[in-house]
Amino acid sequence: MLTTNDVAKCEAWFDSHGLPYFVEAGHEAIQRALVPRIVGLWAVLAVAPAVLVTVVALNLDAGVGEAVAAGLLTAAVVALGRAVRVFRVGRIGRWALAHAWENRSLIGPLATRALPFLLLFITFLFINTEVWQVSSALPRPLLWVCVGIFALLAVAFLAPSFRSEIERVGAEVEGEMLAATCVGTPVASAAREILAEPHLATEVAGIRLPPLQRRNLMLMLFIAQAIQMLSLVLIVFGFFVVFGSIAIRPSVIEAWVGSEPHYTGPFHLVSDELFSVAIFLSAFAGLYFTVQAVIDQNYRREFFTRIQDDLQRAMGVRKVYVALRAHLAADRGA
């Protein structure tokens, strides 16, 4: 069996593989942060600057809707910053970035299947007067709120498939599969020892992931998927910015939105109106890509096949880790 030092190596392995919730100390810290009293305190801390921003915006003669949107956006940014820190999103994100880079070849097939029809359809929206009027009339904070709504819808589409995949993979990590998944990890030898002892093997087989650690895996999948979707969204955004700069002249924008185009910055390359339309339609395209990723069986099979080994390894190592901690605790108590 492993020693306390080896358990520490195992915890370092969890951290480096985007699994901070699998470490008992990290798991307990997150649980403490989710205590209602702490959540309430941070809710107040998020609302306070939001109210301040709203009041300042109103004093600067901003419209009520624009001021409220600015306040909501401020509250969302504060809450998001807190969530990123509490839920160790940075550590998970580093792993997800590396995984997305290793599997960048998945983006090409999805893009070739989804982009042609999407661009054909969405280009007609791009040259539609009403879309320009709606996007241009949105204050910038409200525009980002709309982007956030599209993102939430995308999460809602992805969550069921991710949840079912985690449950399926977890059920497979038993017996010899447990030893196979732990190869190359700090618990490889311990996994073999556990399987050699029937009573230990039975105990390990009964270990299940608690909800918070399931969310860790869900977050891993979400971030890995989001990085791939974001790359496609940036392609669409870049296309509309370039196409709009060439094809949509300032006089046309003025005829569509009823005023001369506005520019931010000294170069006057991309108007604010074009930027708003490109952002709005790119966010819509991101939602479309997400739906396509869910219903495209070829993409789903390739995506989950490539990440399945990581999920199985995480669950296998976690089972052995829990058993080892229990074993060490029993030895100390003896």
Coordinates of C-alpha atoms in Angstrom, one line a residue:
M1 CA 0.0 0.0 0.0
L2 CA 1.0 3.6 -0.5
T3 CA 2.4 5.9 2.2
T4 CA 1.2 9.4 3.1
N5 CA 3.8 10.8 0.7
D6 CA 2.4 8.7 -2.1
V7 CA -1.1 10.0 -1.4
A8 CA 0.3 13.5 -1.7
K9 CA 1.7 12.6 -5.1
C10 CA -1.8 11.3 -6.0
E11 CA -3.3 14.6 -5.0
A12 CA -0.8 16.5 -7.1
W13 CA -1.8 14.2 -10.0
F14 CA -5.4 15.2 -9.5
D15 CA -4.5 18.9 -9.5
S16 CA -2.5 18.5 -12.7
H17 CA -5.3 16.7 -14.5
G18 CA -8.0 19.2 -13.8
L19 CA -9.5 17.3 -10.8
P20 CA -9.1 19.6 -7.8
Y21 CA -12.4 18.4 -6.3
F22 CA -11.1 14.9 -6.1
V23 CA -8.6 16.0 -3.5
E24 CA -10.2 15.8 -0.1
A25 CA -8.9 19.1 1.1
G26 CA -10.2 20.8 -2.0
H27 CA -13.5 19.0 -1.8
E28 CA -14.0 20.2 1.8
A29 CA -13.0 23.8 0.9
I30 CA -15.6 24.0 -1.8
Q31 CA -18.2 22.6 0.5
R32 CA -17.4 25.2 3.1
A33 CA -17.7 27.9 0.4
L34 CA -21.1 26.7 -0.5
V35 CA -22.5 27.1 3.1
P36 CA -25.6 29.3 2.8
R37 CA -24.1 32.0 5.1
I38 CA -21.0 32.3 2.9
V39 CA -23.1 32.3 -0.3
G40 CA -25.3 35.0 1.1
L41 CA -22.4 37.1 2.0
W42 CA -21.0 37.0 -1.5
A43 CA -24.4 37.7 -2.9
V44 CA -24.4 40.9 -1.0
L45 CA -20.9 41.7 -2.2
A46 CA -22.0 41.2 -5.7
V47 CA -25.2 43.3 -5.4
A48 CA -23.4 46.2 -3.8
P49 CA -21.2 47.2 -6.8
A50 CA -24.1 46.4 -9.1
V51 CA -26.3 49.0 -7.3
L52 CA -23.4 51.5 -7.4
V53 CA -22.9 51.0 -11.1
T54 CA -26.6 51.4 -11.8
V55 CA -26.8 54.6 -9.8
V56 CA -23.7 56.0 -11.5
A57 CA -25.1 55.1 -14.9
L58 CA -28.4 56.8 -14.1
N59 CA -26.5 60.0 -13.0
L60 CA -24.7 60.0 -16.3
D61 CA -28.1 60.2 -18.0
A62 CA -28.1 56.6 -19.2
G63 CA -31.5 55.0 -19.9
V64 CA -33.1 53.0 -17.1
G65 CA -32.7 49.8 -19.2
E66 CA -29.1 50.5 -20.0
A67 CA -28.3 51.3 -16.3
V68 CA -30.0 48.2 -15.0
A69 CA -28.2 46.1 -17.6
A70 CA -24.9 47.5 -16.6
G71 CA -25.7 46.7 -13.0
L72 CA -26.7 43.2 -13.8
L73 CA -23.5 42.7 -15.8
T74 CA -21.4 44.0 -12.9
A75 CA -23.1 41.6 -10.5
A76 CA -22.6 38.7 -13.0
V77 CA -18.9 39.6 -13.3
V78 CA -18.4 39.7 -9.6
A79 CA -20.2 36.4 -9.1
L80 CA -18.3 34.8 -12.0
G81 CA -15.0 35.9 -10.6
R82 CA -15.9 34.4 -7.2
A83 CA -17.1 31.2 -8.8
V84 CA -13.9 30.8 -10.9
R85 CA -11.8 31.1 -7.7
V86 CA -14.0 28.9 -5.5
F87 CA -14.5 26.1 -8.1
R88 CA -10.9 26.1 -9.2
V89 CA -11.9 26.8 -12.8
G90 CA -8.4 27.9 -13.7
R91 CA -6.9 24.5 -12.9
I92 CA -9.6 22.7 -14.8
G93 CA -9.3 25.2 -17.6
R94 CA -5.6 24.5 -18.0
W95 CA -6.2 20.8 -18.4
A96 CA -9.1 21.5 -20.8
L97 CA -7.0 23.7 -23.0
A98 CA -4.3 21.0 -23.3
H99 CA -7.0 18.5 -24.1
A100 CA -8.6 20.7 -26.7
W101 CA -5.3 21.3 -28.3
E102 CA -4.5 17.6 -28.5
N103 CA -7.9 17.0 -30.0
R104 CA -8.0 20.0 -32.3
S105 CA -8.5 17.6 -35.3
L106 CA -12.1 17.2 -34.1
I107 CA -13.0 20.8 -35.0
G108 CA -12.3 20.3 -38.7
P109 CA -15.0 17.6 -39.4
L110 CA -17.6 19.4 -37.3
A111 CA -16.9 22.7 -39.0
T112 CA -17.1 21.1 -42.5
R113 CA -20.5 19.6 -41.6
A114 CA -22.0 22.5 -39.7
L115 CA -20.5 25.7 -41.2
P116 CA -21.7 25.6 -44.8
F117 CA -25.4 25.4 -44.0
L118 CA -25.0 27.7 -41.1
L119 CA -23.2 30.4 -43.1
L120 CA -25.7 30.1 -45.9
F121 CA -28.6 30.6 -43.5
I122 CA -27.0 33.2 -41.2
T123 CA -25.6 35.3 -44.0
F124 CA -29.2 36.1 -44.9
L125 CA -29.7 37.3 -41.4
F126 CA -26.6 39.3 -41.6
I127 CA -27.9 41.4 -44.5
N128 CA -31.3 41.7 -42.9
T129 CA -32.3 45.2 -41.8
E130 CA -34.2 44.1 -38.7
V131 CA -31.2 42.2 -37.3
W132 CA -29.0 45.3 -37.6
Q133 CA -31.7 47.4 -36.0
V134 CA -32.2 45.0 -33.1
S135 CA -28.5 44.5 -32.5
S136 CA -27.6 48.2 -32.8
A137 CA -30.4 49.2 -30.4
L138 CA -29.1 46.9 -27.7
P139 CA -26.9 48.7 -25.2
R140 CA -23.6 46.8 -24.9
P141 CA -24.3 45.4 -21.5
L142 CA -27.6 44.0 -22.8
L143 CA -25.8 42.6 -25.8
W144 CA -23.6 40.6 -23.5
V145 CA -26.6 39.5 -21.5
C146 CA -28.1 38.0 -24.7
V147 CA -24.8 36.3 -25.3
G148 CA -25.0 34.8 -21.8
I149 CA -28.5 33.6 -22.5
F150 CA -27.3 31.7 -25.6
A151 CA -24.5 30.3 -23.5
L152 CA -26.9 29.1 -20.8
L153 CA -29.0 27.4 -23.5
A154 CA -26.0 25.7 -24.8
V155 CA -25.1 24.4 -21.3
A156 CA -28.7 23.1 -21.0
F157 CA -28.3 21.1 -24.2
L158 CA -25.0 19.6 -23.2
A159 CA -25.7 18.7 -19.6
P160 CA -27.9 15.6 -20.2
S161 CA -25.4 14.0 -22.6
F162 CA -22.5 14.7 -20.3
R163 CA -24.3 13.3 -17.3
S164 CA -25.2 10.1 -19.0
E165 CA -21.7 9.6 -20.3
I166 CA -20.2 10.0 -16.8
E167 CA -22.6 7.5 -15.4
R168 CA -21.8 5.0 -18.2
V169 CA -18.1 5.4 -17.8
G170 CA -18.3 5.1 -14.0
A171 CA -20.1 1.8 -14.2
E172 CA -17.3 0.4 -16.4
V173 CA -14.4 1.1 -14.0
E174 CA -14.5 -2.2 -12.0
G175 CA -12.2 -5.2 -11.7
E176 CA -9.4 -5.5 -14.2
M177 CA -10.6 -2.2 -15.8
L178 CA -9.6 -0.5 -12.5
A179 CA -6.0 -1.7 -12.7
A180 CA -5.9 -0.8 -16.4
T181 CA -7.1 2.7 -15.9
C182 CA -4.5 3.3 -13.1
V183 CA -1.5 2.4 -15.2
G184 CA 0.9 5.3 -15.4
T185 CA -0.5 7.0 -12.3
P186 CA 0.8 7.2 -8.7
V187 CA -1.7 4.5 -7.6
A188 CA -0.8 1.9 -10.3
S189 CA 0.8 -0.6 -7.8
A190 CA -1.9 0.0 -5.2
A191 CA -4.6 -0.8 -7.7
R192 CA -3.0 -4.2 -8.4
E193 CA -2.7 -4.9 -4.6
I194 CA -6.3 -4.0 -4.0
L195 CA -7.5 -6.4 -6.7
A196 CA -5.4 -9.1 -5.2
E197 CA -7.4 -8.8 -1.9
P198 CA -11.0 -9.8 -2.5
H199 CA -12.4 -7.8 0.5
L200 CA -10.5 -4.7 -0.7
A201 CA -11.7 -5.2 -4.3
T202 CA -15.3 -5.4 -3.0
E203 CA -14.9 -2.2 -1.0
V204 CA -13.4 -0.3 -3.9
A205 CA -16.2 -1.5 -6.2
G206 CA -18.7 0.1 -3.9
I207 CA -17.1 3.5 -4.0
R208 CA -19.1 6.0 -6.0
L209 CA -18.5 9.6 -6.9
P210 CA -20.2 12.2 -4.7
P211 CA -22.2 14.9 -6.4
L212 CA -19.5 17.6 -6.2
Q213 CA -16.9 15.4 -7.9
R214 CA -19.3 14.5 -10.6
R215 CA -19.6 18.2 -11.2
N216 CA -15.8 18.4 -11.5
L217 CA -16.0 15.9 -14.4
M218 CA -19.0 17.8 -15.8
L219 CA -17.0 21.1 -15.6
M220 CA -14.1 19.4 -17.4
L221 CA -16.3 18.3 -20.2
F222 CA -18.1 21.7 -20.4
I223 CA -14.8 23.6 -20.7
A224 CA -13.3 21.2 -23.2
Q225 CA -16.4 21.4 -25.3
A226 CA -16.6 25.2 -24.9
I227 CA -13.1 25.7 -26.1
Q228 CA -13.9 23.8 -29.3
M229 CA -17.2 25.7 -29.8
L230 CA -15.5 29.0 -29.1
S231 CA -13.0 28.3 -31.9
L232 CA -15.8 27.9 -34.3
V233 CA -17.6 31.0 -33.0
L234 CA -14.4 33.0 -33.6
I235 CA -14.3 31.8 -37.1
V236 CA -17.9 32.9 -37.7
F237 CA -17.2 36.3 -35.9
G238 CA -14.1 36.9 -38.0
F239 CA -16.0 36.1 -41.2
F240 CA -18.8 38.5 -40.4
V241 CA -16.3 41.3 -39.4
V242 CA -14.3 40.9 -42.6
F243 CA -17.3 40.4 -44.9
G244 CA -19.2 43.3 -43.3
S245 CA -16.3 45.6 -43.5
I246 CA -16.1 44.9 -47.3
A247 CA -19.7 44.5 -48.3
I248 CA -21.7 46.7 -45.9
R249 CA -20.8 50.3 -46.6
P250 CA -21.4 53.1 -44.1
S251 CA -24.2 54.5 -46.2
V252 CA -26.0 51.2 -46.0
I253 CA -25.6 51.0 -42.3
E254 CA -27.0 54.5 -41.9
A255 CA -30.0 53.5 -44.1
W256 CA -30.6 50.4 -42.0
V257 CA -30.2 51.8 -38.5
G258 CA -31.2 55.4 -39.1
S259 CA -28.0 57.1 -38.1
E260 CA -24.4 57.3 -39.1
P261 CA -22.2 54.3 -37.9
H262 CA -20.3 54.9 -34.8
Y263 CA -16.6 53.9 -34.3
T264 CA -14.6 53.2 -31.2
G265 CA -11.0 54.0 -31.6
P266 CA -9.0 56.1 -34.0
F267 CA -8.9 53.7 -37.0
H268 CA -12.5 53.5 -38.0
L269 CA -12.1 49.9 -39.3
V270 CA -15.1 48.2 -37.6
S271 CA -18.2 50.1 -36.7
D272 CA -19.9 49.6 -33.4
E273 CA -23.0 48.5 -35.3
L274 CA -21.1 45.8 -37.2
F275 CA -19.4 44.6 -34.1
S276 CA -22.8 44.2 -32.3
V277 CA -24.3 42.3 -35.2
A278 CA -21.2 40.1 -35.5
I279 CA -21.3 39.3 -31.8
F280 CA -25.0 38.6 -31.8
L281 CA -25.0 36.3 -34.8
S282 CA -21.8 34.6 -33.6
A283 CA -23.4 33.8 -30.3
F284 CA -26.4 32.3 -32.1
A285 CA -24.0 30.3 -34.2
G286 CA -22.3 29.0 -31.1
L287 CA -25.7 27.7 -29.9
Y288 CA -26.2 26.1 -33.3
F289 CA -22.8 24.4 -33.1
T290 CA -23.7 23.1 -29.6
V291 CA -26.9 21.6 -30.8
Q292 CA -25.1 20.1 -33.8
A293 CA -22.5 18.6 -31.5
V294 CA -25.2 17.0 -29.4
I295 CA -27.1 15.4 -32.3
D296 CA -24.2 14.6 -34.6
Q297 CA -23.4 11.0 -33.6
N298 CA -20.1 10.9 -35.4
Y299 CA -18.8 14.0 -33.5
R300 CA -20.2 12.7 -30.2
R301 CA -18.6 9.3 -30.7
E302 CA -15.2 10.9 -31.5
F303 CA -15.3 13.4 -28.7
F304 CA -16.3 11.0 -26.0
T305 CA -14.0 8.2 -27.3
R306 CA -11.0 10.6 -26.9
I307 CA -12.0 11.8 -23.5
Q308 CA -13.3 8.5 -22.2
D309 CA -9.8 7.4 -21.2
D310 CA -9.4 10.5 -19.1
L311 CA -12.8 10.0 -17.4
Q312 CA -12.1 6.3 -16.6
R313 CA -8.6 7.1 -15.3
A314 CA -10.0 9.9 -13.1
M315 CA -12.6 7.6 -11.6
G316 CA -10.2 4.7 -11.2
V317 CA -7.6 6.7 -9.5
R318 CA -10.2 8.3 -7.2
K319 CA -11.5 4.9 -6.1
V320 CA -8.0 3.8 -5.2
Y321 CA -7.2 7.1 -3.5
V322 CA -10.3 6.9 -1.3
A323 CA -9.4 3.3 -0.3
L324 CA -5.8 4.3 0.5
R325 CA -6.9 7.2 2.7
A326 CA -9.2 4.9 4.6
H327 CA -6.4 2.3 4.9
L328 CA -4.0 4.9 6.2
A329 CA -6.6 6.3 8.6
A330 CA -7.2 2.8 9.9
D331 CA -3.5 2.3 10.4
R332 CA -3.1 5.5 12.4
G333 CA -6.1 4.6 14.5
A334 CA -4.7 1.1 15.3

